[in-house]
CSV table of C-alpha atoms in Angstrom, one decimal:
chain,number,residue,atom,x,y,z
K,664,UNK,CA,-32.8,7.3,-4.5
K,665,UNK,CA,-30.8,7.7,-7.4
K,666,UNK,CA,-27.5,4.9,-8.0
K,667,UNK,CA,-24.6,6.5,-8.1
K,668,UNK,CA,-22.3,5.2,-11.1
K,669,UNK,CA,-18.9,4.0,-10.2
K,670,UNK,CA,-16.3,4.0,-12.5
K,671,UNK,CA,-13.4,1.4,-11.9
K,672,UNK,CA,-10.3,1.7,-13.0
K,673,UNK,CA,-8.3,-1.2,-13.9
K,674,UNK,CA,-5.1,-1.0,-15.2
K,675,UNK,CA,-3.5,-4.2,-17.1
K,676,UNK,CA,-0.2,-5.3,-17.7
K,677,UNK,CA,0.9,-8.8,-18.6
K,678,UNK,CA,-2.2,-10.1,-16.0
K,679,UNK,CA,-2.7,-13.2,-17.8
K,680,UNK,CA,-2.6,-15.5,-14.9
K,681,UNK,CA,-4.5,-13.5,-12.1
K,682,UNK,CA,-7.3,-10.9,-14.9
K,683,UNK,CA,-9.9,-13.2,-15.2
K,684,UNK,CA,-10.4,-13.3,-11.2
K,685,UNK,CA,-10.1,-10.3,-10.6
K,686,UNK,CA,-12.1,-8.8,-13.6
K,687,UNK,CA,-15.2,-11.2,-12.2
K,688,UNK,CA,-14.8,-10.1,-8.7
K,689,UNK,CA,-15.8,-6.3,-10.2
K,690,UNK,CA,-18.0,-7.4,-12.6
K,691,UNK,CA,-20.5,-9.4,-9.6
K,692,UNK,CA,-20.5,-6.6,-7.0
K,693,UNK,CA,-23.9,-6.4,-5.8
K,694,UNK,CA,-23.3,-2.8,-6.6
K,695,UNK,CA,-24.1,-3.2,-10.3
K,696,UNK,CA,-24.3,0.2,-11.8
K,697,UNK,CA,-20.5,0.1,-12.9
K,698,UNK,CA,-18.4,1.7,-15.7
K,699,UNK,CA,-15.6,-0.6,-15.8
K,700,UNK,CA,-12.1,0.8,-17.6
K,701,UNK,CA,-9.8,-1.3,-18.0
K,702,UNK,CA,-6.6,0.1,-20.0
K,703,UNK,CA,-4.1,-2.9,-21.2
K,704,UNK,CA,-0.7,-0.5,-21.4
K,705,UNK,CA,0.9,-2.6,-24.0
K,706,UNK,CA,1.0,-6.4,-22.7
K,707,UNK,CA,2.6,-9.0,-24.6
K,708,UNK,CA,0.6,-11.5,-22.7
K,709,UNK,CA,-3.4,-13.0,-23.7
K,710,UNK,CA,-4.4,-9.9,-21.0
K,711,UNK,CA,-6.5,-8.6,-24.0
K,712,UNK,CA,-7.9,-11.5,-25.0
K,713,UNK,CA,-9.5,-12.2,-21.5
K,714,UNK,CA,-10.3,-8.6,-21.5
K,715,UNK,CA,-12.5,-8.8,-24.7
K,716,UNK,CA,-14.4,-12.2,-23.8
K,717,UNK,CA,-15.3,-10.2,-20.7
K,718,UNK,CA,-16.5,-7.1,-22.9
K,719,UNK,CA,-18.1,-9.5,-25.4
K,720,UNK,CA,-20.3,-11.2,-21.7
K,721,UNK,CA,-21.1,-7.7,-20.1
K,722,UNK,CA,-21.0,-4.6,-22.1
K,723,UNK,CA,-20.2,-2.6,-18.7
K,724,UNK,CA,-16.6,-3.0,-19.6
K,725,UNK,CA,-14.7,-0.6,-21.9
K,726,UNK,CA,-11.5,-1.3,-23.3
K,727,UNK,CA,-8.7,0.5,-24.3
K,728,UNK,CA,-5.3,-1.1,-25.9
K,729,UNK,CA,-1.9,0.5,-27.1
K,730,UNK,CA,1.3,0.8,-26.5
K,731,UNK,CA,3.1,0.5,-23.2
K,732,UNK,CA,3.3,4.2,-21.4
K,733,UNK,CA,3.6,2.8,-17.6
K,734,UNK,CA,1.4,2.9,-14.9
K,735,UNK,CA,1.5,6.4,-13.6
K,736,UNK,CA,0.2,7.7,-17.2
K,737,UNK,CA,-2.3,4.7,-17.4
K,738,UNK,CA,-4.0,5.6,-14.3
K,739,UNK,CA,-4.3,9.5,-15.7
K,740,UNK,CA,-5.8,8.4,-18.8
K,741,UNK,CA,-8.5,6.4,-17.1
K,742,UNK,CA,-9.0,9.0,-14.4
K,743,UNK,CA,-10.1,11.4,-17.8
K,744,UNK,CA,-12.5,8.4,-18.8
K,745,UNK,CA,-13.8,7.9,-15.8
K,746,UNK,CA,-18.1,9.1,-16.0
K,747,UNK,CA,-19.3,8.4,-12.2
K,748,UNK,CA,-18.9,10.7,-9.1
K,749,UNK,CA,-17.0,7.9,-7.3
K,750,UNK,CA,-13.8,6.4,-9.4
K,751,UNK,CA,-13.0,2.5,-7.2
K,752,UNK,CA,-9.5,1.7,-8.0
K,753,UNK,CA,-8.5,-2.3,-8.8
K,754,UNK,CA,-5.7,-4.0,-9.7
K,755,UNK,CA,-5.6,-6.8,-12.0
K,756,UNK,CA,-4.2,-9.5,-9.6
K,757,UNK,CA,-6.2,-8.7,-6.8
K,758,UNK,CA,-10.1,-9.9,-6.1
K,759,UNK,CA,-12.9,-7.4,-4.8
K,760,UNK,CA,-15.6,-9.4,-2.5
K,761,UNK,CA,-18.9,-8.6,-4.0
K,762,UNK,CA,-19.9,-6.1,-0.9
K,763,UNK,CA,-16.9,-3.4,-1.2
K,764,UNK,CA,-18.3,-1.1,-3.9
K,765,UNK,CA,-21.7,-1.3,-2.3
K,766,UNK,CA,-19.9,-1.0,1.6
K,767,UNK,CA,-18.1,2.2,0.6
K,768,UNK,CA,-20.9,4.0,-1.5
K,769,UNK,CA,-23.6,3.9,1.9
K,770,UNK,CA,-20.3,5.3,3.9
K,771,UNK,CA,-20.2,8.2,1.3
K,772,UNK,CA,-24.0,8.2,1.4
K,773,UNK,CA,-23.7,8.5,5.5
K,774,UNK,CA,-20.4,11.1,5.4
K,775,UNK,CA,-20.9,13.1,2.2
K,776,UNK,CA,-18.3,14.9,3.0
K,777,UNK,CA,-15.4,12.6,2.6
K,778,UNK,CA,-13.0,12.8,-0.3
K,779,UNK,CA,-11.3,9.1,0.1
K,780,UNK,CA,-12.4,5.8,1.5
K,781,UNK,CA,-10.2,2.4,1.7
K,782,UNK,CA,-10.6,-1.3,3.4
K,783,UNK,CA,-8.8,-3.3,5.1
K,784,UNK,CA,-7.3,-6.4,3.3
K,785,UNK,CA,-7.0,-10.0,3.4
K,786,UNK,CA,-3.6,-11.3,2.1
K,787,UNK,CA,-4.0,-14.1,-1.0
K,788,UNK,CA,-1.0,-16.4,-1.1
K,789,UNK,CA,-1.3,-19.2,-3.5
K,790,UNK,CA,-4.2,-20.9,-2.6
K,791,UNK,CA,-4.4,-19.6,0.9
K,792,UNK,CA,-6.0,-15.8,2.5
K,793,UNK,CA,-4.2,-15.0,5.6
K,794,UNK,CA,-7.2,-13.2,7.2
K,795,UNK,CA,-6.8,-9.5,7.7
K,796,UNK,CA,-6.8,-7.8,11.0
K,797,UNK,CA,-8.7,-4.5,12.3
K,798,UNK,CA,-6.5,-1.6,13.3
K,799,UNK,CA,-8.4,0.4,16.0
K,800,UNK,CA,-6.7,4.0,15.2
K,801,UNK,CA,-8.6,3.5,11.8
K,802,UNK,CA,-11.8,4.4,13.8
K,803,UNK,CA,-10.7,7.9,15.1
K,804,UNK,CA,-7.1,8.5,12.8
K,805,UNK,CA,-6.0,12.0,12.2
K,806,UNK,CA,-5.5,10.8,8.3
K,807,UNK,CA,-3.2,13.8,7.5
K,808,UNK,CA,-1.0,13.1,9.8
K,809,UNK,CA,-0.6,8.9,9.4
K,810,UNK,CA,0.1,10.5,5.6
K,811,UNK,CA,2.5,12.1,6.5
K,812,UNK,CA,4.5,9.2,7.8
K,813,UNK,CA,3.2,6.0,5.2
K,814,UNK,CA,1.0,5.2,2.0
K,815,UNK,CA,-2.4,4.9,4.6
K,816,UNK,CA,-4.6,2.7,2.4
K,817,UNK,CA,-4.1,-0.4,0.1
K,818,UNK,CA,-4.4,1.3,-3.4
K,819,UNK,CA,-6.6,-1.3,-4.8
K,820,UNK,CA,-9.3,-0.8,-2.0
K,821,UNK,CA,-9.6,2.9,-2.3
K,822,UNK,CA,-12.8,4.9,-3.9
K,823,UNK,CA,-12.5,8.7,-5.1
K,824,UNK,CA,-15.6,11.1,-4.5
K,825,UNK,CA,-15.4,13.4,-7.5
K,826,UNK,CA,-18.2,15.5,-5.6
K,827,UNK,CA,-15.5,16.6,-3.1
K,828,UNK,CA,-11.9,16.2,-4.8
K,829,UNK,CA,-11.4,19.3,-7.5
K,830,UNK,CA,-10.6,17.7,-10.5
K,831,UNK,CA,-6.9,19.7,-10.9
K,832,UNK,CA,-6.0,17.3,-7.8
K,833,UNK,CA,-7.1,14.1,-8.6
K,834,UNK,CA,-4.2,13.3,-10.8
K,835,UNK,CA,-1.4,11.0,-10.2
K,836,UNK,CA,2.5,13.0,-10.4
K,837,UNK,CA,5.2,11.5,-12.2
K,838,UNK,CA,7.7,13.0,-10.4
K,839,UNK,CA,6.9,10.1,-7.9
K,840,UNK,CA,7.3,7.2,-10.0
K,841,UNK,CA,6.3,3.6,-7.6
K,842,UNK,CA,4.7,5.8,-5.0
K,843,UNK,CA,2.5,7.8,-6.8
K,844,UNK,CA,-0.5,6.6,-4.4
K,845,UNK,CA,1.5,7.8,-1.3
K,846,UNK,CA,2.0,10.9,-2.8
K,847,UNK,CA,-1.5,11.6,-3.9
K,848,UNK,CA,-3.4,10.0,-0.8
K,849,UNK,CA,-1.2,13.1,1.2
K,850,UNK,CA,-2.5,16.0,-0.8
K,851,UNK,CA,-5.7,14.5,-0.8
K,852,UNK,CA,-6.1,14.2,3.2
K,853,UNK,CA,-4.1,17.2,3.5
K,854,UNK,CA,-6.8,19.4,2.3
K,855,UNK,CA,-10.3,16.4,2.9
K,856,UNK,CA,-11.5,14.2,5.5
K,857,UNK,CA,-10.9,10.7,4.7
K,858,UNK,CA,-12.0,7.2,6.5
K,859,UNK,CA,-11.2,3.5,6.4
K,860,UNK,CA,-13.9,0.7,6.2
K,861,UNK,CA,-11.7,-1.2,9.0
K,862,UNK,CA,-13.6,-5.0,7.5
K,863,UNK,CA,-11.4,-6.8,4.7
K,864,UNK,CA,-13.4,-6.3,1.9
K,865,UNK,CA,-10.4,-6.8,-0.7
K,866,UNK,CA,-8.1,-9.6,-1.1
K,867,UNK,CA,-4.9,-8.5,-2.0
K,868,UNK,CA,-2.3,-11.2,-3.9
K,869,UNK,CA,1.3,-11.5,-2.9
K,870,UNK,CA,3.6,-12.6,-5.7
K,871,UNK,CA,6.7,-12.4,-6.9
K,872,UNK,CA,5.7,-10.5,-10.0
K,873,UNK,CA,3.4,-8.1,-8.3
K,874,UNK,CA,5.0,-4.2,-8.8
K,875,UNK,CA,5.9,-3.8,-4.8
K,876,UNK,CA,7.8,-7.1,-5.0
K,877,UNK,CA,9.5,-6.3,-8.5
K,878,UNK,CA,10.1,-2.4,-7.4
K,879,UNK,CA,10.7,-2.4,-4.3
K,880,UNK,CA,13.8,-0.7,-3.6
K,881,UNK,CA,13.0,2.6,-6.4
K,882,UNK,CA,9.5,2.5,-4.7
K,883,UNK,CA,11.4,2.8,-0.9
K,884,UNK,CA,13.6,5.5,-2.3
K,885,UNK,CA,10.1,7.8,-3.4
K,886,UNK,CA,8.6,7.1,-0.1
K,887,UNK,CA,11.6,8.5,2.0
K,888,UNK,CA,11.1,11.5,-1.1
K,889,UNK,CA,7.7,11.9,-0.1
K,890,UNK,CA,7.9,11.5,3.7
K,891,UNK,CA,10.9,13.7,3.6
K,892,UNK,CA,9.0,16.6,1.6
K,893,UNK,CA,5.4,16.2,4.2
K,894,UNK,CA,8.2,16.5,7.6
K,895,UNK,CA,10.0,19.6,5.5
K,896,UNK,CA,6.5,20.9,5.2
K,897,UNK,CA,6.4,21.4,9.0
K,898,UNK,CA,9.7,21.8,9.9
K,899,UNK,CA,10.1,18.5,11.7
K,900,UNK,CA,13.3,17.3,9.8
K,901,UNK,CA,16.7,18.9,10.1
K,902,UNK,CA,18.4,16.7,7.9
K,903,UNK,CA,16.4,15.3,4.8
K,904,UNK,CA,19.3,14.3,2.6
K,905,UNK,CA,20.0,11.6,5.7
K,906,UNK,CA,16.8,9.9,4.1
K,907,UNK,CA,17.4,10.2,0.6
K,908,UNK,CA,20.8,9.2,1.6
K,909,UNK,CA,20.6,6.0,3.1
K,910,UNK,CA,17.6,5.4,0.2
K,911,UNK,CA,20.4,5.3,-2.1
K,912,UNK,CA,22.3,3.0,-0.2
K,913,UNK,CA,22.3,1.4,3.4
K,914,UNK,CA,25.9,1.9,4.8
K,915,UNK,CA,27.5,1.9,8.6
K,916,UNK,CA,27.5,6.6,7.5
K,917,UNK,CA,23.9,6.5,6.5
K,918,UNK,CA,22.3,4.5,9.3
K,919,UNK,CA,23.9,6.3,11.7
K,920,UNK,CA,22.3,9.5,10.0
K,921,UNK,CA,19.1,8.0,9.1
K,922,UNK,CA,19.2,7.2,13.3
K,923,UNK,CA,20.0,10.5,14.4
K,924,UNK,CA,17.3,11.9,11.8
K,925,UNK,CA,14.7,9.8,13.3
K,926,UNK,CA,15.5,10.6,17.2
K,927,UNK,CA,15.6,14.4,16.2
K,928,UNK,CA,12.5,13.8,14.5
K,929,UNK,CA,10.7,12.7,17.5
K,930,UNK,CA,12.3,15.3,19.6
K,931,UNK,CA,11.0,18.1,17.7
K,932,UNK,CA,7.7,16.3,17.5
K,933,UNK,CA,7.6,16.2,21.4
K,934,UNK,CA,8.7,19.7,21.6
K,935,UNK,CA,5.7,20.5,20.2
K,936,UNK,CA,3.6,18.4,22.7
K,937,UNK,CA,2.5,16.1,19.4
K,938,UNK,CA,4.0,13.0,20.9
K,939,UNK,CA,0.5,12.7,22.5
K,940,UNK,CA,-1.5,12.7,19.7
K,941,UNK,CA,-2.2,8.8,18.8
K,942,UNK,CA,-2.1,9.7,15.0
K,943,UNK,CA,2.0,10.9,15.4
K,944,UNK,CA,2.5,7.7,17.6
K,945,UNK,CA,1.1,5.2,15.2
K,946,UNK,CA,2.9,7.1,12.1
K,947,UNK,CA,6.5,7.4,13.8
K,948,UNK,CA,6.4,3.7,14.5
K,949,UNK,CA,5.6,3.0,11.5
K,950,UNK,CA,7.9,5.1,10.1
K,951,UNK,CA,10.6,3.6,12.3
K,952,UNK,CA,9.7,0.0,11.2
K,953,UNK,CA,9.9,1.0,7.7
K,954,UNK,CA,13.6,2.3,8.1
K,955,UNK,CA,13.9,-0.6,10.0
K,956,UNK,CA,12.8,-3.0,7.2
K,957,UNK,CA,15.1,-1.1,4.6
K,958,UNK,CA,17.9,-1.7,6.8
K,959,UNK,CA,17.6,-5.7,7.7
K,960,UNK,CA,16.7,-6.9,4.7
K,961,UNK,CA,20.1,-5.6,3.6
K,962,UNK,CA,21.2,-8.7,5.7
K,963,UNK,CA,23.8,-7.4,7.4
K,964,UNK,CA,23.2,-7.6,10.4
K,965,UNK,CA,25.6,-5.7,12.3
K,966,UNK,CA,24.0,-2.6,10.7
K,967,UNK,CA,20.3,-3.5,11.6
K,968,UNK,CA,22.0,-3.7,15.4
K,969,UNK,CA,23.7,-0.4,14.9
K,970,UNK,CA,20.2,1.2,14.4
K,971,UNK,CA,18.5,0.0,17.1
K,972,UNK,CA,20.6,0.5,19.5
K,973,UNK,CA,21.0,3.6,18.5
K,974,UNK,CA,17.4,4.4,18.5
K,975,UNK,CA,16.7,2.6,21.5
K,976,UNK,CA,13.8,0.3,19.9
K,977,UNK,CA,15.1,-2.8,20.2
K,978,UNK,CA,11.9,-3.4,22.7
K,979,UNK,CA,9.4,-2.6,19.4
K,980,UNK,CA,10.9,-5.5,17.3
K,981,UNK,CA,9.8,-9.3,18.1
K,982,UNK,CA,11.4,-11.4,20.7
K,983,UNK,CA,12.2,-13.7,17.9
K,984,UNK,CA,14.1,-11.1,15.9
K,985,UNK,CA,16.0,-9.8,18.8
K,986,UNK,CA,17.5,-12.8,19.7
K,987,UNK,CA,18.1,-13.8,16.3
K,988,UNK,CA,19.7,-10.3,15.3
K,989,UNK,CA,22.3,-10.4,18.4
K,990,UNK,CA,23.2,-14.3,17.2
K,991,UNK,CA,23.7,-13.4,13.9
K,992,UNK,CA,25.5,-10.0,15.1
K,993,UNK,CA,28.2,-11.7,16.8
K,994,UNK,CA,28.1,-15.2,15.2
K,995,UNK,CA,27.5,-14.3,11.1
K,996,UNK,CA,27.9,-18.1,10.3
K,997,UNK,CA,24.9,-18.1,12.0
K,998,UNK,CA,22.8,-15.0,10.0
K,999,UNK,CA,21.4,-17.6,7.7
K,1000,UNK,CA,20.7,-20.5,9.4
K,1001,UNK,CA,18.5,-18.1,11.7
K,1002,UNK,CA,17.1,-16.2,8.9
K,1003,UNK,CA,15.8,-19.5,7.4
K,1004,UNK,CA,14.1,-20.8,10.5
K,1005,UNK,CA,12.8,-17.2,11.5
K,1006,UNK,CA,11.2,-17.5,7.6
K,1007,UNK,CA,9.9,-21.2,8.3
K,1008,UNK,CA,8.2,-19.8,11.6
K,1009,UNK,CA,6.4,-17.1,10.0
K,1010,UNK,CA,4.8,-19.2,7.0
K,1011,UNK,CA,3.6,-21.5,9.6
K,1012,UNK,CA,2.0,-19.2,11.3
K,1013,UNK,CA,0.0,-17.2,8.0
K,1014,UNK,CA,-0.9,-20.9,7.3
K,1015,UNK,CA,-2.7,-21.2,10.7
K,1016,UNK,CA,-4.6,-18.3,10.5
K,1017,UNK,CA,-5.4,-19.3,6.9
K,1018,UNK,CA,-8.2,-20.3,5.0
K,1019,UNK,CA,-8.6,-22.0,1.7
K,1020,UNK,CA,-9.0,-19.3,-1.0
K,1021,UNK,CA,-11.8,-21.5,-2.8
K,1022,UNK,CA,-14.2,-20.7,0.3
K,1023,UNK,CA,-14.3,-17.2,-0.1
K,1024,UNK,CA,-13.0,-16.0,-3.5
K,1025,UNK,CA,-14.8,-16.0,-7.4
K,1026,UNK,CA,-13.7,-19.0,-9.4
K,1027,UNK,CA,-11.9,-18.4,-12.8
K,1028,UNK,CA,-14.7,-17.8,-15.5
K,1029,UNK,CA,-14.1,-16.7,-19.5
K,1030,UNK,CA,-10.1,-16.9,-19.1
């Protein structure tokens, strides 16, 4: 049987601290038939050093170097590079375990006729993976519709087949700058079948510096675009400016319309005897916990009360953040003093279910 080539695409900026990693973690896949392109868009960092002491080891790696142009255009340019039927995506701070190429190349082998595959995750913070967890929907999702509602798989865990996706669609649009994944995971399931290997076979790094933390509020503002544009699509919004709205700015005016947008959303989704389909279930809630996420970490938390109650979901939220929320809702001297323990609570609890990274991920090599 003939071994498919993969071509990775690895986009670099400023990755100094975390490229080395994650360049080995691609380079020992047990998959080894790899045409590795990694495209350093301008940093000011040693990113190209470690990139050529790589090339220089294993000539599997191409390079390219010039100016900065952004990620969006970086990703197009290696996407024209790219020579094998499947193109993996990876990040430069994040660590492939040797089996994912290899994992998603026999489902594509078993289900030729998926255009998209991604894994689940483990989370790597500091020294520490917070183990990932299996969704079951992920087994028998309608992916069309859970992308209508969020960005469905971790972009550094998904693979492309090239067999199936027509090459006019397998481009990244600038018009949707910070979410360009959400926006081109929906036209691909749209239009393909997709699945999820539901096993963490990437582990993804949280940091400070990492593009959702650094762009996270333009990157919230696209994904209400997007989600906005997919409900338009099937006439299941009657007020999209209440999303792009409160996108702009999270006042007492837009969460009361953002509220009233969501409830008429599930209304006309019920209508339609949809609420029954697990797919619009899962993808309204997470919807609703997106909206809900914009709104509290505004951390006011008289508005984050207004919206539930005004949705009615204070139920879906934890027991710890209900009690918390009405505290700090009546008692604001108190918002922070909660906020700090609630914080304390959760990092105790990724530590528990936490292992050290050393057991599990590629030590650092030619940096």
């Amino acid at each position: 049987m003939t071994v498919p080539l993969v071509s990775v695409l690895l986009p670099v900026y400023n990755g100094e601290p975390y490229l080395a990693a994650a360049i080995e973690s691609i380079l020992r896949q047990d998959h080894k038939h790899l045409d590795v392109i990694a495209i350093d868009d301008g940093s000011t960092d040693r990113s190209l050093n470690i990139l050529r002491r790589y090339q220089a080891a294993d000539n599997r790696l191409r390079i390219v170097s010039r100016e900065n142009r952004g990620l969006i255009a970086t990703l197009n340019e290696g996407m024209t590079m790219a020579k094998g039927d499947f193109i993996a995506r990876m990040d430069a701070d994040d660590i492939a375990y040797p089996t994912r190429f290899s994992r998603q190349i026999t489902l594509f082998r078993e289900r030729p006729e998926l255009a998209i595959s991604g894994t689940g995750i483990d989370r790597l913070i500091g020294n520490r993976v917070v183990r990932g967890t299996p969704n079951p929907i992920h087994q028998w999702a309608d992916w069309h519709v859970l992308s209508m509602f969020y960005t469905v798989f971790m972009h550094s865990t998904v693979m492309y087949n090239r067999r199936v996706i027509p090459a006019d669609m397998l481009t990244y649009d600038a018009s949707y700058v910070h979410a360009e994944d959400f926006d081109l995971f929906r036209r691909i399931t749209r239009e393909f079948p997709a699945a999820m290997i539901d096993e963490s076979l990437v582990a993804y790094r949280v940091h400070d510096e990492s593009v959702t933390n650094k762009h996270k509020r333009p990157m919230r503002f696209t994904h209400l675009k997007i989600a906005a544009e997919n409900l338009q699509r099937l006439s299941l919004i009657d007020d999209p400016h209440a999303l792009h709205d409160i996108g702009m700015a999270v006042t007492q005016d837009t969460v009361t319309r953002a509220a009233d947008c969501l409830l008429s959303i599930e209304e006309r989704i019920a209508a339609r005897g949809l609420r029954a389909s697990a797919s619009y279930e899962e993808g309204l809630m997470c919807f609703f916990y997106f909206l809900y996420q914009l709104i509290a970490d505004e951390k006011r938390p008289a508005l984050t009360h207004q919206f539930l109650t005004q949705t009615g979901k204070w139920h879906t939220i934890r027991r710890r953040e209900r009690y918390g929320l009405r505290v700090a809702t009546y008692a604001p001297w108190c918002s922070r003093l909660w906020s700090d323990a609630s914080l304390r609570l959760d990092a105790l609890a990724r530590y528990r279910q936490s292992v050290p990274a050393g057991s599990v991920l590629p030590q650092q090599g030619l940096a």
